[in-house]
XYZ file of C-alpha atoms in Angstrom:
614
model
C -27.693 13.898 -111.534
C -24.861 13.055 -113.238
C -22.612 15.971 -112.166
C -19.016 15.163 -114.142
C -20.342 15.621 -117.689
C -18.318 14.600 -120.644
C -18.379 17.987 -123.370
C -19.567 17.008 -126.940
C -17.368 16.942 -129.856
C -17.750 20.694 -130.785
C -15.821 21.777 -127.661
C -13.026 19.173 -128.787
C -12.693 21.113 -132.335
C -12.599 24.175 -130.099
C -10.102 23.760 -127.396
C -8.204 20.658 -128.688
C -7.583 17.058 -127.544
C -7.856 17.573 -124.103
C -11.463 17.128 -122.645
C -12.411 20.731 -121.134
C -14.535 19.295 -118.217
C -12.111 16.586 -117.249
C -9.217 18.709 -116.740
C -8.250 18.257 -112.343
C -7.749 20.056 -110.151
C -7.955 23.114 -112.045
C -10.598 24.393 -114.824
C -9.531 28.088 -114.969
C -6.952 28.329 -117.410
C -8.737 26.557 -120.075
C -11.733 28.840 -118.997
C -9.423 31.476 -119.369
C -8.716 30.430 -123.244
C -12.522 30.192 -123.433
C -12.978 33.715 -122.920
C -9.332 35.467 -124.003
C -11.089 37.210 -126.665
C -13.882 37.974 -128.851
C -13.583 35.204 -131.320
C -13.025 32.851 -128.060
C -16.046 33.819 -126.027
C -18.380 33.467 -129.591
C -17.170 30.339 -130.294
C -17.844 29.305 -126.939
C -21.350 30.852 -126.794
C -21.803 28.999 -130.199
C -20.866 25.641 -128.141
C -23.847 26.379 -126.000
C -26.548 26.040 -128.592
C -24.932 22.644 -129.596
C -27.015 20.785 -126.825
C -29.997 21.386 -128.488
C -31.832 18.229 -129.826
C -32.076 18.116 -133.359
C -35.835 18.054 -134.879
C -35.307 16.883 -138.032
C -32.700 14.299 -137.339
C -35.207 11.526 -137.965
C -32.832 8.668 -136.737
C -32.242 10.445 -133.436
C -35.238 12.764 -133.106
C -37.231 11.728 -130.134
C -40.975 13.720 -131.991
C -40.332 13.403 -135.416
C -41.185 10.032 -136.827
C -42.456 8.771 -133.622
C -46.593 9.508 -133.311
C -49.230 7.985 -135.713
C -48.310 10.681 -138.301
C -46.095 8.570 -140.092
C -45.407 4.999 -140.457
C -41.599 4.259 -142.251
C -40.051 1.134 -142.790
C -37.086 2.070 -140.549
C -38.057 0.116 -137.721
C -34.538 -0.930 -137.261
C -33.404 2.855 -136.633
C -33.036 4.226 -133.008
C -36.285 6.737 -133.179
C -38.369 3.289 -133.963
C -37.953 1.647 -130.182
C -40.247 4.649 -129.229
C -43.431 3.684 -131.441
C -42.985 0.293 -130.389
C -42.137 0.710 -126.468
C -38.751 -0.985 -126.607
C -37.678 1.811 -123.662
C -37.188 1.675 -120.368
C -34.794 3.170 -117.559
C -31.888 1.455 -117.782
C -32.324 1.459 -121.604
C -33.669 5.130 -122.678
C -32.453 4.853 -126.188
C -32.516 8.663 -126.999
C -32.481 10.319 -123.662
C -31.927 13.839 -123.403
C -31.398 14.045 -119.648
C -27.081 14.330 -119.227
C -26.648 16.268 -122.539
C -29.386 19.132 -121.068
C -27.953 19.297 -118.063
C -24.827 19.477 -119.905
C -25.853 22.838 -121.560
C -27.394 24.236 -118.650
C -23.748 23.676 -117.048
C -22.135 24.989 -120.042
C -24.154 28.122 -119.850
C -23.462 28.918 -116.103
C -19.495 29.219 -117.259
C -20.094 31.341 -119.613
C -22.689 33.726 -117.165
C -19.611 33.254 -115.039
C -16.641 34.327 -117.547
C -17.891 36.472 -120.176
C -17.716 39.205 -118.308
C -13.413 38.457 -118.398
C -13.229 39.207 -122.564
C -11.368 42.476 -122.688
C -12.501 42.831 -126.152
C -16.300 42.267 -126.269
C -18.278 45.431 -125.888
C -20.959 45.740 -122.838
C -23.865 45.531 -125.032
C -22.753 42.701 -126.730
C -21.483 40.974 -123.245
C -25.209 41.943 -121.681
C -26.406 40.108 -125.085
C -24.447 36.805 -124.846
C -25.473 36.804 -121.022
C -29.353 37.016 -122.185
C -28.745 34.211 -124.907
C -27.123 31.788 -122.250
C -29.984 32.600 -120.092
C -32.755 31.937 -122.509
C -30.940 28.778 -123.404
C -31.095 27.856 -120.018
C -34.272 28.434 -119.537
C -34.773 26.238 -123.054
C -33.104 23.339 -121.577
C -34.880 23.386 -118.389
C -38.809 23.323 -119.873
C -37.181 20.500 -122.794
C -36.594 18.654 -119.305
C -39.563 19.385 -118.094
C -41.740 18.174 -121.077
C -39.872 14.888 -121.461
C -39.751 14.019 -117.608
C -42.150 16.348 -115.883
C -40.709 17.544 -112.430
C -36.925 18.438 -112.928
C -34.115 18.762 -110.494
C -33.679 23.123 -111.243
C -30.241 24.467 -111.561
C -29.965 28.257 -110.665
C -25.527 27.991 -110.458
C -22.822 26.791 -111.841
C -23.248 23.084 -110.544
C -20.022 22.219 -108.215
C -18.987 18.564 -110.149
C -16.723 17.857 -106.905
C -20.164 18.070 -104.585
C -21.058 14.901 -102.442
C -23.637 12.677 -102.920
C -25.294 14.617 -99.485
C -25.260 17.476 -101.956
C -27.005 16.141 -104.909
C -30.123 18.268 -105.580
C -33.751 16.258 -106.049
C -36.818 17.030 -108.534
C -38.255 20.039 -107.613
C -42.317 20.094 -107.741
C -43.439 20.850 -111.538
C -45.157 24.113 -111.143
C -42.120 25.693 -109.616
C -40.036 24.450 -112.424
C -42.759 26.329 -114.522
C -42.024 29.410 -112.382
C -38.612 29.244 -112.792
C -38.562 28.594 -116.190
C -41.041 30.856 -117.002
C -39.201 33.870 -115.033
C -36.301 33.346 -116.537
C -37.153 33.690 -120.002
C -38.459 36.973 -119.177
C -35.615 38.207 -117.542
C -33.540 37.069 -120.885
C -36.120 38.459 -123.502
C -35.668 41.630 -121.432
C -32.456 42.101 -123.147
C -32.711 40.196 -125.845
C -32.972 42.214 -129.696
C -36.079 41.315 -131.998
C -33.458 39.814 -134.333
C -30.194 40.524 -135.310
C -29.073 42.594 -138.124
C -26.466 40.031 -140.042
C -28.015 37.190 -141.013
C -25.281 35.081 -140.256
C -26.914 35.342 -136.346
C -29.892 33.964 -137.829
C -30.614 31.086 -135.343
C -29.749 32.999 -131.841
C -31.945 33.660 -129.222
C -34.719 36.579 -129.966
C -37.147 38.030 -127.701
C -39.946 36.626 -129.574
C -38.427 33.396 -129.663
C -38.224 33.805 -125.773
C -42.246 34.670 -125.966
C -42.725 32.353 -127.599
C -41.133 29.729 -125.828
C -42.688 30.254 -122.907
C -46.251 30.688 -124.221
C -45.942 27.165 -125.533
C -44.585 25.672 -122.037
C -47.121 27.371 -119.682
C -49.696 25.885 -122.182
C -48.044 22.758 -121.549
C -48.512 23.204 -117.956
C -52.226 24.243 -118.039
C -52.727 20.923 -120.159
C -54.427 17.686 -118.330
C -51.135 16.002 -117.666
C -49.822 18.135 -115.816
C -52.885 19.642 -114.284
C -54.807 17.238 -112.476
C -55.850 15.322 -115.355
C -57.694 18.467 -116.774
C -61.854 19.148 -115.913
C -62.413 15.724 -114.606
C -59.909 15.014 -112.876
C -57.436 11.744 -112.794
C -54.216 12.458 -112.701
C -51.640 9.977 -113.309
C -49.360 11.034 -110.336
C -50.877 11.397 -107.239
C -48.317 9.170 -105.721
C -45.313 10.922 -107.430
C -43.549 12.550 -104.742
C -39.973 13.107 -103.265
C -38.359 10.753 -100.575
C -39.300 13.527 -97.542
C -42.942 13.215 -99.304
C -43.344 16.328 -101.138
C -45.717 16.232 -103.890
C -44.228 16.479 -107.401
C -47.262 16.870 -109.603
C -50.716 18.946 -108.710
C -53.435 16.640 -108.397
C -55.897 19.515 -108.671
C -56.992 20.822 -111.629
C -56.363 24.976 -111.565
C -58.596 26.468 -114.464
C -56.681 29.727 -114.188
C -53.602 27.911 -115.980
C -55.219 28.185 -119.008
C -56.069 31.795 -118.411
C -51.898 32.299 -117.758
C -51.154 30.605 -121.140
C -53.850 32.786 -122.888
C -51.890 35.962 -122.107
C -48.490 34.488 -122.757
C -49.198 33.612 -126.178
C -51.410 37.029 -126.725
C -48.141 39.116 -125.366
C -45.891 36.537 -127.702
C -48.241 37.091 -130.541
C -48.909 41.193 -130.012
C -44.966 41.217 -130.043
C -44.647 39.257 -133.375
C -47.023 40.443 -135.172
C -45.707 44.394 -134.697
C -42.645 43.162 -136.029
C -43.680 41.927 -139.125
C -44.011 38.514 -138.495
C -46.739 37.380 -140.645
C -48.687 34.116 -141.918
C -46.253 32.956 -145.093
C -48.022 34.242 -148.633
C -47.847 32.968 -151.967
C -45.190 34.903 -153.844
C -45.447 33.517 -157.414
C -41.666 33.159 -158.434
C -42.194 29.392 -158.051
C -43.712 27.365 -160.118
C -44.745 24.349 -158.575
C -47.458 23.664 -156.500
C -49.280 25.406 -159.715
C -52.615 25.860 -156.977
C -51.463 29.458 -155.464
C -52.769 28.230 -151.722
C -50.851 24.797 -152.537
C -47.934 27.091 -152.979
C -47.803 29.095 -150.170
C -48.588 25.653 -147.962
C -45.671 23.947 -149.449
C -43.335 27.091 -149.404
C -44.390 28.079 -145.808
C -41.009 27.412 -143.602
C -38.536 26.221 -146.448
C -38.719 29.431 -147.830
C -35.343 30.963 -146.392
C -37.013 34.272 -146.612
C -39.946 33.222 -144.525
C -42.184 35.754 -142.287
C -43.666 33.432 -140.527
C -41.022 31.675 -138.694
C -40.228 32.614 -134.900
C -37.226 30.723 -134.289
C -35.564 27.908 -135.906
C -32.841 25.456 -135.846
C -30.394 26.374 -138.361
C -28.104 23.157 -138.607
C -28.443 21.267 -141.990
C -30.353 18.352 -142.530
C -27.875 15.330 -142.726
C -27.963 12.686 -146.339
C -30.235 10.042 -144.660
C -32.741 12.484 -143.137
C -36.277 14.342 -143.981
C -35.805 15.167 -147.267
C -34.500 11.765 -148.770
C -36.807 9.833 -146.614
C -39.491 11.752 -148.337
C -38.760 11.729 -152.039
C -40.389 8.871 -154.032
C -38.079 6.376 -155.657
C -36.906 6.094 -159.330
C -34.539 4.818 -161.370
C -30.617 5.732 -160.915
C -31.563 7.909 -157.531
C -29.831 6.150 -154.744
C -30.926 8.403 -152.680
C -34.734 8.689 -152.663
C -35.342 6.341 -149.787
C -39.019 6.388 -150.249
C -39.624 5.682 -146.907
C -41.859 8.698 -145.001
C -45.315 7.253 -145.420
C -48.657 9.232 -143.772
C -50.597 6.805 -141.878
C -54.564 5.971 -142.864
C -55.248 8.012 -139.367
C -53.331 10.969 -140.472
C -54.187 11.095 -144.200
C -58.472 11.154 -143.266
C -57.692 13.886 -139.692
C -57.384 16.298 -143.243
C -60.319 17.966 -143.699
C -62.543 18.146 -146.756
C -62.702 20.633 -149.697
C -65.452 22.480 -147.197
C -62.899 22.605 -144.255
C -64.857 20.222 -142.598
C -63.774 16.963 -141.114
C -64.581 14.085 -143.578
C -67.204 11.982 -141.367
C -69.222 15.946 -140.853
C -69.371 17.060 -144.275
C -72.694 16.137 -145.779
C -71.216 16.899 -149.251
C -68.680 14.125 -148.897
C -69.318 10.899 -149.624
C -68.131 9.577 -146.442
C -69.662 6.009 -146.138
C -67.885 4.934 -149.550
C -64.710 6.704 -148.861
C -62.643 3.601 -149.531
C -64.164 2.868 -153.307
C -62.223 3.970 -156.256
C -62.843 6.888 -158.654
C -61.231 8.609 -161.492
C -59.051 11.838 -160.549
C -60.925 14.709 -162.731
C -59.757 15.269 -165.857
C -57.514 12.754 -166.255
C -57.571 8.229 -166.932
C -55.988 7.516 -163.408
C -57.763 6.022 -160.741
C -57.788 6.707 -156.789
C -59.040 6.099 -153.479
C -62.706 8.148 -153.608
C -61.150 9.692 -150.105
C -57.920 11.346 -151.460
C -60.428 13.212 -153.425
C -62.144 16.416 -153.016
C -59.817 17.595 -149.843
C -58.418 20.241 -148.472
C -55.356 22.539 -150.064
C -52.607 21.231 -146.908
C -53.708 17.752 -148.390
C -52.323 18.513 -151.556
C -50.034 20.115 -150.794
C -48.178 17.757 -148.156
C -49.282 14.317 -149.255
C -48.605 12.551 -152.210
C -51.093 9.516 -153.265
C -51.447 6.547 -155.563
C -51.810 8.574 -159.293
C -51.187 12.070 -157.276
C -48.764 14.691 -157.945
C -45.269 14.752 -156.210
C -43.702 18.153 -157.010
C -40.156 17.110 -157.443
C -37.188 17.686 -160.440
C -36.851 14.573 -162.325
C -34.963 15.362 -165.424
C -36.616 17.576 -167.379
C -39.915 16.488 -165.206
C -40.930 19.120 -162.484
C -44.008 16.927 -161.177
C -43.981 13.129 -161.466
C -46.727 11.120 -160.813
C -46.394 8.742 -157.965
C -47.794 5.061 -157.685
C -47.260 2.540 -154.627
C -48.681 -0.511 -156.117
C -46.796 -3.843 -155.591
C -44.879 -3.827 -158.978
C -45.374 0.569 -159.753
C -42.371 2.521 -159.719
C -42.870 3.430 -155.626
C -44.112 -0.132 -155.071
C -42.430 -2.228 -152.452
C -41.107 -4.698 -155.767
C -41.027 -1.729 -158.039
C -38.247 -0.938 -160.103
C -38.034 -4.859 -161.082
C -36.903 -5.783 -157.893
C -37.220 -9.568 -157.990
C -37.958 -9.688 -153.919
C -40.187 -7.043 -151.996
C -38.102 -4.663 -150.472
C -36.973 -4.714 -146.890
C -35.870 -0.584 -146.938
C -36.948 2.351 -148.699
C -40.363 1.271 -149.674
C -44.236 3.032 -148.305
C -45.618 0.664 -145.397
C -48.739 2.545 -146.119
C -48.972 3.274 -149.678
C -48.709 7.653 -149.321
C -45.498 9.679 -149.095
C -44.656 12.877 -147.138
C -44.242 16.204 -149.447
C -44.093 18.453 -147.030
C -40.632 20.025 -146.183
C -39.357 18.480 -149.518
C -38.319 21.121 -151.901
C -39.298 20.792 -155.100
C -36.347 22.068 -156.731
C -34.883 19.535 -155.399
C -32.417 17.995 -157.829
C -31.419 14.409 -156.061
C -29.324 13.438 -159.655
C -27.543 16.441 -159.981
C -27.607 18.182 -156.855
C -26.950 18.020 -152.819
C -29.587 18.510 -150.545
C -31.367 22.174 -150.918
C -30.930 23.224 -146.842
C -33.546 25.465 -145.041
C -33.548 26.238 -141.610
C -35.913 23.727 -139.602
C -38.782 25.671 -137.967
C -38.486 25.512 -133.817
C -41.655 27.874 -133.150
C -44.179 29.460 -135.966
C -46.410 32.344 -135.943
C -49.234 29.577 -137.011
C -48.338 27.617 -133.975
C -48.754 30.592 -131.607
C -52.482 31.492 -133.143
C -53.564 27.842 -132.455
C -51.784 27.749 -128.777
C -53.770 30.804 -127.850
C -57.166 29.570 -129.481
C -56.639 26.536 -127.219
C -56.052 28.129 -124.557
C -59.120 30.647 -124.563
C -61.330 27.431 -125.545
C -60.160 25.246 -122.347
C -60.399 28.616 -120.158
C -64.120 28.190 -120.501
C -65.195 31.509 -120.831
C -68.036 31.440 -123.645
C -66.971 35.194 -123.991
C -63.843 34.213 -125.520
C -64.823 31.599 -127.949
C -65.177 33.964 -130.797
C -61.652 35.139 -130.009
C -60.782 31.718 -130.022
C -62.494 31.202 -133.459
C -60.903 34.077 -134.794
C -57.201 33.105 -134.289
C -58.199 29.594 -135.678
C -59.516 31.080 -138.759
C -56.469 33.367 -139.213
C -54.629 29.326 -139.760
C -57.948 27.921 -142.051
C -58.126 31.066 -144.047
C -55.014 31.071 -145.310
C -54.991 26.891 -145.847
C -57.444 27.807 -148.660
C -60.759 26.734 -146.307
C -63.782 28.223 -144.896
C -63.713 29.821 -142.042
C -64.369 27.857 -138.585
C -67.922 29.518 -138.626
C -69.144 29.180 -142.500
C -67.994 25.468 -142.615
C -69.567 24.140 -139.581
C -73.082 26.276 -140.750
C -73.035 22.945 -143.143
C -73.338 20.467 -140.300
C -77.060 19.993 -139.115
C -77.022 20.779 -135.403
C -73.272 21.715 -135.194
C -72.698 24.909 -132.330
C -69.282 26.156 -132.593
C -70.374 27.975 -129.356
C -69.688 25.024 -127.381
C -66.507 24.238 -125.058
C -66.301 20.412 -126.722
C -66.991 20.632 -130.489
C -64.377 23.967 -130.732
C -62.065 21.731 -128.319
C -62.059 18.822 -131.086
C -61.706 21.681 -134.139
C -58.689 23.595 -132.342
C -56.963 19.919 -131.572
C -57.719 18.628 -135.485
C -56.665 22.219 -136.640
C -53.186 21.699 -135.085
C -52.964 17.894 -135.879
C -53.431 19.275 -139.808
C -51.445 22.442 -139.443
C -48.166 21.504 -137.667
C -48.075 18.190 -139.255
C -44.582 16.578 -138.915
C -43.222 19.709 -137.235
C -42.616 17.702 -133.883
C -45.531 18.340 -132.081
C -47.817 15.223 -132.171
C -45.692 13.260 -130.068
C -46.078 15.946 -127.044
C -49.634 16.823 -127.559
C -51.255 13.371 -127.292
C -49.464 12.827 -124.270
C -50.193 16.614 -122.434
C -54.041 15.808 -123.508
C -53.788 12.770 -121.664
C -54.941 10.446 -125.055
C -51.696 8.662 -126.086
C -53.107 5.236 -125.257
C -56.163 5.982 -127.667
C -53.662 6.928 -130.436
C -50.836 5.512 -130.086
C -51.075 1.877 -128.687
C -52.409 0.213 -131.906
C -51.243 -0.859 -135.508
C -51.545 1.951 -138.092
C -53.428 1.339 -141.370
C -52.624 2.022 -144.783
C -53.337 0.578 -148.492
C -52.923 -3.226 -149.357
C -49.167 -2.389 -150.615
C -49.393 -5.719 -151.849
C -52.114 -5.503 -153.837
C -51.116 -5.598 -157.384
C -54.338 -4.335 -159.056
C -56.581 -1.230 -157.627
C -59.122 -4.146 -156.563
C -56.458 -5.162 -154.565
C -54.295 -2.148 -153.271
C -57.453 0.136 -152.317
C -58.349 -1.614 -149.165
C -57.579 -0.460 -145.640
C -55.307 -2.952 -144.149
C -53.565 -3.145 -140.933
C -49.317 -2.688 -141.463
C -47.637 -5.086 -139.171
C -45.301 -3.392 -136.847
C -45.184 -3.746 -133.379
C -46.588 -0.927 -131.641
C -46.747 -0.498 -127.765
C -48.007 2.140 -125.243
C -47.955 1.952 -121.675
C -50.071 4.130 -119.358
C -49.110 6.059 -117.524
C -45.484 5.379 -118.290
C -45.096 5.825 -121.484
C -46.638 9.734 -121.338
C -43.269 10.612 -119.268
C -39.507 9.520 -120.527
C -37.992 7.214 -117.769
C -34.778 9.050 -116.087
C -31.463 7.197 -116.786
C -31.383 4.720 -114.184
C -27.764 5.316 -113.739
C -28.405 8.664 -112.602
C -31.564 7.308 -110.147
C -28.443 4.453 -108.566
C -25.964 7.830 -108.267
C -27.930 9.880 -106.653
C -30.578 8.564 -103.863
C -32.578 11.654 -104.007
C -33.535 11.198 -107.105
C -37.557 9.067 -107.418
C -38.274 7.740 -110.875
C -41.429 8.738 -112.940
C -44.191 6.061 -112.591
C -43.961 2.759 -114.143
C -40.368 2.530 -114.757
């Protein structure tokens, strides 16, 4: 591990030109300035949140833009060398393995000096101690999930040590332990939230439940438990230089039975302090559909219930919004560019919460024929009919609503033809765009406001979400469904219908009573509804990207082309036909379902073994 860190630019603003971890021989003083008084020591606990990744930083996200959610035509951006396997160890790209280890240090000096701040009161020292352990914690399972067995830091890491002293990986399911420990020793004295709302952001308790409900049903997934019911794990030969084993090859059912009470505890907690599903509140006007609404209002509402913990930094000028907002005339900055893929606009279900291929009411086998939107002239693909409220509500289509201020327009309608407004020659281009066009002929709506002025106005910020009360029901019905036990399955159905009932669909029970033959009793049909329930729900919320890979499918999913329309089709003949997008897209098992460790950091320290296939 790279033990002499360099401290990000915050700590610069903070402390001045002088680089706080480079000072030799002597740190102290400058710690001592750190933590002379109350403003210091918040500053400096402030500093320790900075290492967090940022979600919605498309450009520099590692999950955001990087499954078969989304197609853009940013392929020369940094996120894009993911989606097309241009990454390796000595080039990473967007590697997160120095700057969490850099927080994880950071944190340890403050454990280590807080306690020196003559002005701080004990409560509020015993609080900043919790927050830089639950960050800690955070750090370590962010390591875990992108690399899989970490190296675990439990002190203040000496950056004189020698290389004799270097730590290795520790085996995965202790880093769970730790990890998992530790967040309960912070959420012991964390508060439920904080009473200003300028704290907003901080570590909670619940956040800290959370948390860890979501990694320990990371570590009952197949990845990292022996492949899952039948077997074949990817890293059976994964082991330290004295031999130890890294990875379980076994599969331990009673994982899934750990993460089942995690999330229950996490969810008990939330839900007894008033965290709730979002609800439609009527003082906005657009979505007009009241379950549209609520779906399009349910984390960029400021005054959300539903929201756990999130990441309060604002969304930069060339990010989510303006990558989502369609293109018009005298708006340099609607980039037009976040475009659902064919995959991800059909894993929506139907009208009948069903998925499209089940429903007998749908009209599956001419899905791709064109029909006229109800009571109006405009055409459409048969398929973007007749769907789901969360398909409304987050994806715009050819002749489809896009909820959005234009002028004195609150709703425009959007078309991706070759030569329509949103087309890639549209706006009487005289070439076809090489930026800011749809690759697959949709755009994105959700987490776009839609009072969202882009002539007359900055961005309209929100807090991004981190963890979601929807999340947690749908991490807890998984985890009851892989445990097996048929007694559970109704629970299971229950928590997944708490998500479905409030997207406007039938429950998981009255849908499937459709579908001759269908037995929502059974281990493998309820495994394929709780995975397309989440796919749906936390669509574009950075999940995707770690899910495919902890249920051991990435290859299946994300090794292959996406589809979309014909974007050059001029007419609807034309444009209405599934056609393969040419981008390069590249997935290597069993590489690709762990990030490859900074070679640098493998040639520094000779403990260290690299993750397979790198």
């Amino acid at each position: 591990m790279k033990l002499r860190i360099t401290i990000i630019a915050l700590l610069s603003l903070l402390f001045g030109s002088c680089n706080y971890l480079d000072i030799v021989p002597d740190e102290r003083p400058t710690e001592e300035s750190a933590f002379k008084d109350r403003n210091a020591a918040e500053r400096y606990l402030y500093s320790c949140y900075s290492y967090i990744p940022s979600l919605r930083d498309g450009t520099n996200s590692l999950d955001l833009f990087t499954s078969d959610e989304v197609i853009t035509p940013y392929e020369h951006e940094t996120f894009a060398a993911f989606p097309k396997g241009n990454y390796n160890a000595s080039k990473p790209v967007i590697s997160y393995w120095n700057t969490l280890f850099g927080g994880i240090r950071q944190c340890y000096i403050l454990l280590e000096n807080i306690d020196k701040t003559p002005d701080l009161l004990i409560e509020e020292k015993l609080n900043y101690k919790a927050e830089a352990k639950f960050l800690i914690a955070y750090y370590h399972f962010l390591l875990i999930r992108s690399y899989g067995p970490s190296i675990i830091v439990k002190e203040l890491p000496n950056i004189y040590a020698s290389r004799d002293q270097f730590p290795d990986r520790r085996p995965y399911d202790e880093c769970v332990d730790f990890i998992a420990a530790l967040f309960d020793e912070a959420a012991a004295e964390l508060p439920i939230k904080y009473t200003s709302e300028s704290y907003y952001g901080r570590a909670t308790k619940l956040a800290a439940k959370a948390i860890k409900a979501r990694m320990l049903l990371y570590a009952a997934s197949p990845l990292f438990n022996g492949g899952g019911q039948n077997g074949g794990s990817f890293y059976g030969n994964l082991v330290n230089k004295d031999g130890a084993k890294l990875v379980s090859t076994i599969y331990d059912k009673e994982k899934w039975k750990k993460a089942a009470a995690a999330c229950l505890e996490a969810i008990q907690l939330a839900e007894a302090n008033r965290i709730a599903l979002y609800k439609y509140k009527g003082n906005q006007p657009e979505p007009a559909n009241p379950v549209e609404n609520q779906l399009r209002y349910t984390f960029i509402d400021k005054t959300t219930s539903e929201v756990i913990w999130a990441d309060t930094r604002q969304e930069g000028y060339y990010s989510f919004q303006n990558k989502s907002t369609p293109q018009d005339r005298g708006i340099g900055s609607a980039w037009n560019g976040l475009s659902p893929t064919l995959f991800m606009v059909e894993q929506f279900y139907t009208k009948n919460g069903l998925p499209m291929d089940k429903d007998p009411e749908f009209d599956y086998q001419n899905r791709y024929s064109i029909a006229t939107i109800p009571n109006t002239s405009l055409t459409t693909l048969k398929e973007n009919l007749d769907r789901e409220p969360r398909f409304n509500a987050w994806i715009a289509y050819h002749n489809g609503p896009y909820e959005i201020v234009r002028g004195d327009n609150r709703i425009i309608t959007v078309k991706f033809r070759l030569t329509d407004d949103q087309g890639i020659k549209g706006l009487g281009v005289a070439e076809p765009r090489v930026n800011n066009y749809s690759p697959s002929g949709y755009l994105n709506k959700k987490g776009v406001v839609p009072q969202y002025d882009q002539l007359n106005s900055g961005l309209i910020q929100y807090p991004w979400p981190v963890v979601r009360l929807a999340e947690l029901y749908l991490n807890y019905a998984e985890a009851l469904i892989e445990y097996g036990n048929s007694g559970d399955f109704a629970t299971a159905r229950e928590y997944i219908n708490k998500v479905r009932v409030r997207a406007g669909i039938p429950t998981v029970e009255e849908a499937w009573a459709k579908v001759p033959g269908a037995n929502v009793d059974d281990q493998a049909t309820l495994r394929s509804i709780v995975r397309q329930e989440r796919t749906i729900e936390l669509y574009l919320e950075n999940h995707r990207f770690w899910d495919v890979r902890r249920w051991m499918v990435a290859d299946k999913y994300l090794g292959s082309k996406p589809m979309g329309m014909n974007i050059y089709g001029n007419t609807d003949d034309e444009f209405f036909k599934p056609t393969v997008i040419e981008v390069q897209r590249l997935f290597r098992t069993p590489a690709n379902y762990l990030m490859p460790i900074p070679q640098g950091d493998i040639n520094n320290n000779e403990k260290l073994v690299q993750n397979p296939g790198y």
